[in-house]
C-alpha cells in the first residue's frame, strides 16, 4: 500500500489525537524540567537535594551509605529497562499476530478495522516503549559514571574532593532527568494503548496522563514536604 492509502485508513480525528499525544509528551517534559518556572516541579527540587547529598558525601565517614544509595538508583533503572524489554517483546508478538488484537476488539464491540490499522496503533505504543528503554539504559550508565567520579574523590576534605562531588552531582542529575523522561514515556505508552479503542479514548487518556503527571510533579504531598523550610537554628 502507498502512504496515501495507509493514511486513508485513519480519520482526521485520529491525526488530532496522535498530535495531541505527541504535544503532551514533549510539552510536559519542557514544563517539568523548566527550573525557572513560577511553580517548580518535584524533579527540579530533587536536583537541589542531589547536590546537597554529594556535598555532604565529602565529609561523611565512612561513605558506604552513599554507594548503597547509588546502587539502589542503578537497580531501579535496570528494573525499568528490563520491564520495557518485556513490553517491547509483547508488542512485537502482537504485531506478528495482529488477529489477536482484532479478535479482542470484536469481543469488546470496538469498531472493526483492517489489520494494518491495528499494527500501526500498536507500533505507536512500541515507539514510546523503545524511547523509554533507551532513556533507562542511558540513565543506568550515567549512574555508573557517577559512582566512578565519587570513588575518585579523595578521603581528605579539600578542593579536589568538593570538585569531584560537584561533578558527581551534575552527572547524577543528568541520569535522573533521563530516568524521569523514560518514566514519562512509559506513562504515555500506557495512554497510547487507548488508541486501540478509538481516537476519542486516546485523547481522554492523554489528558488523564497529563493530569496525573501534573499532580505528582506540582501538587503532591511529596512536593509539599520537599518545600518545607528547616527549623530556625538548625545546623548547616
PDB file of N, CA and C in Angstrom, residues 2 27 30 49 61 63 69-70 78 83 92 94 107-109 114 131 139 146 188 199 207-208 213 233:
ATOM      1  N   UNK A   2       0.405   2.291  -0.686  1.00  0.00           N
ATOM      2  CA  UNK A   2       1.116   3.566  -0.712  1.00  0.00           C
ATOM      3  C   UNK A   2       0.847   4.325   0.589  1.00  0.00           C
ATOM      4  N   UNK A  27       5.519  18.563  25.634  1.00  0.00           N
ATOM      5  CA  UNK A  27       5.184  19.716  26.460  1.00  0.00           C
ATOM      6  C   UNK A  27       5.384  19.470  27.944  1.00  0.00           C
ATOM      7  N   UNK A  30       9.113  19.702  28.839  1.00  0.00           N
ATOM      8  CA  UNK A  30       9.588  21.081  28.914  1.00  0.00           C
ATOM      9  C   UNK A  30       9.046  21.775  30.165  1.00  0.00           C
ATOM     10  N   UNK A  49      18.489  18.631  46.009  1.00  0.00           N
ATOM     11  CA  UNK A  49      18.817  17.692  47.080  1.00  0.00           C
ATOM     12  C   UNK A  49      19.976  16.776  46.693  1.00  0.00           C
ATOM     13  N   UNK A  61      31.885   9.831  56.917  1.00  0.00           N
ATOM     14  CA  UNK A  61      32.808   8.730  57.151  1.00  0.00           C
ATOM     15  C   UNK A  61      32.090   7.624  57.920  1.00  0.00           C
ATOM     16  N   UNK A  63      31.798   6.232  53.731  1.00  0.00           N
ATOM     17  CA  UNK A  63      30.921   6.640  52.626  1.00  0.00           C
ATOM     18  C   UNK A  63      30.108   5.467  52.064  1.00  0.00           C
ATOM     19  N   UNK A  69      23.093   3.972  48.313  1.00  0.00           N
ATOM     20  CA  UNK A  69      22.030   4.776  47.696  1.00  0.00           C
ATOM     21  C   UNK A  69      22.181   4.791  46.184  1.00  0.00           C
ATOM     22  N   UNK A  70      23.404   4.951  45.702  1.00  0.00           N
ATOM     23  CA  UNK A  70      23.642   4.982  44.256  1.00  0.00           C
ATOM     24  C   UNK A  70      23.357   3.622  43.626  1.00  0.00           C
ATOM     25  N   UNK A  78      17.706  -0.412  36.045  1.00  0.00           N
ATOM     26  CA  UNK A  78      17.811  -1.744  35.434  1.00  0.00           C
ATOM     27  C   UNK A  78      16.453  -2.443  35.424  1.00  0.00           C
ATOM     28  N   UNK A  83      11.756  -4.192  32.228  1.00  0.00           N
ATOM     29  CA  UNK A  83      10.311  -4.175  32.015  1.00  0.00           C
ATOM     30  C   UNK A  83       9.969  -3.691  30.609  1.00  0.00           C
ATOM     31  N   UNK A  92       5.824  -6.648  19.919  1.00  0.00           N
ATOM     32  CA  UNK A  92       6.262  -7.242  18.650  1.00  0.00           C
ATOM     33  C   UNK A  92       5.508  -8.542  18.364  1.00  0.00           C
ATOM     34  N   UNK A  94       2.443  -9.067  19.227  1.00  0.00           N
ATOM     35  CA  UNK A  94       1.119  -8.659  18.761  1.00  0.00           C
ATOM     36  C   UNK A  94       1.151  -8.236  17.297  1.00  0.00           C
ATOM     37  N   UNK A 107     -14.515  -8.721  20.546  1.00  0.00           N
ATOM     38  CA  UNK A 107     -15.130  -9.111  21.817  1.00  0.00           C
ATOM     39  C   UNK A 107     -15.598  -7.896  22.614  1.00  0.00           C
ATOM     40  N   UNK A 108     -14.852  -6.781  22.483  1.00  0.00           N
ATOM     41  CA  UNK A 108     -15.191  -5.563  23.219  1.00  0.00           C
ATOM     42  C   UNK A 108     -16.123  -4.645  22.433  1.00  0.00           C
ATOM     43  N   UNK A 109     -16.597  -5.129  21.303  1.00  0.00           N
ATOM     44  CA  UNK A 109     -17.515  -4.366  20.453  1.00  0.00           C
ATOM     45  C   UNK A 109     -16.889  -3.072  19.943  1.00  0.00           C
ATOM     46  N   UNK A 114      -9.058  -2.685   9.307  1.00  0.00           N
ATOM     47  CA  UNK A 114      -8.074  -3.579   8.686  1.00  0.00           C
ATOM     48  C   UNK A 114      -6.944  -3.913   9.654  1.00  0.00           C
ATOM     49  N   UNK A 131      11.647   4.328  23.235  1.00  0.00           N
ATOM     50  CA  UNK A 131      12.244   5.562  23.744  1.00  0.00           C
ATOM     51  C   UNK A 131      12.533   5.450  25.237  1.00  0.00           C
ATOM     52  N   UNK A 139      20.401   6.275  31.574  1.00  0.00           N
ATOM     53  CA  UNK A 139      20.408   6.648  32.991  1.00  0.00           C
ATOM     54  C   UNK A 139      21.241   5.655  33.801  1.00  0.00           C
ATOM     55  N   UNK A 146      28.674   8.222  37.622  1.00  0.00           N
ATOM     56  CA  UNK A 146      28.615   8.933  38.890  1.00  0.00           C
ATOM     57  C   UNK A 146      29.367   8.167  39.979  1.00  0.00           C
ATOM     58  N   UNK A 188       3.011   7.665  28.887  1.00  0.00           N
ATOM     59  CA  UNK A 188       2.308   7.965  27.640  1.00  0.00           C
ATOM     60  C   UNK A 188       2.147   6.717  26.773  1.00  0.00           C
ATOM     61  N   UNK A 199      -9.986   7.216  18.631  1.00  0.00           N
ATOM     62  CA  UNK A 199      -9.310   8.498  18.868  1.00  0.00           C
ATOM     63  C   UNK A 199      -9.840   9.267  20.068  1.00  0.00           C
ATOM     64  N   UNK A 207      -5.159  13.298  28.163  1.00  0.00           N
ATOM     65  CA  UNK A 207      -5.481  14.342  29.147  1.00  0.00           C
ATOM     66  C   UNK A 207      -5.340  13.795  30.564  1.00  0.00           C
ATOM     67  N   UNK A 208      -5.791  12.561  30.772  1.00  0.00           N
ATOM     68  CA  UNK A 208      -5.676  11.938  32.092  1.00  0.00           C
ATOM     69  C   UNK A 208      -4.211  11.739  32.468  1.00  0.00           C
ATOM     70  N   UNK A 213       0.547  13.365  35.777  1.00  0.00           N
ATOM     71  CA  UNK A 213       1.904  13.901  35.859  1.00  0.00           C
ATOM     72  C   UNK A 213       1.923  15.258  36.554  1.00  0.00           C
ATOM     73  N   UNK A 233      17.626  27.914  63.506  1.00  0.00           N
ATOM     74  CA  UNK A 233      18.703  27.452  64.374  1.00  0.00           C
ATOM     75  C   UNK A 233      19.251  26.108  64.006  1.00  0.00           C
TER      76      UNK A 233
END
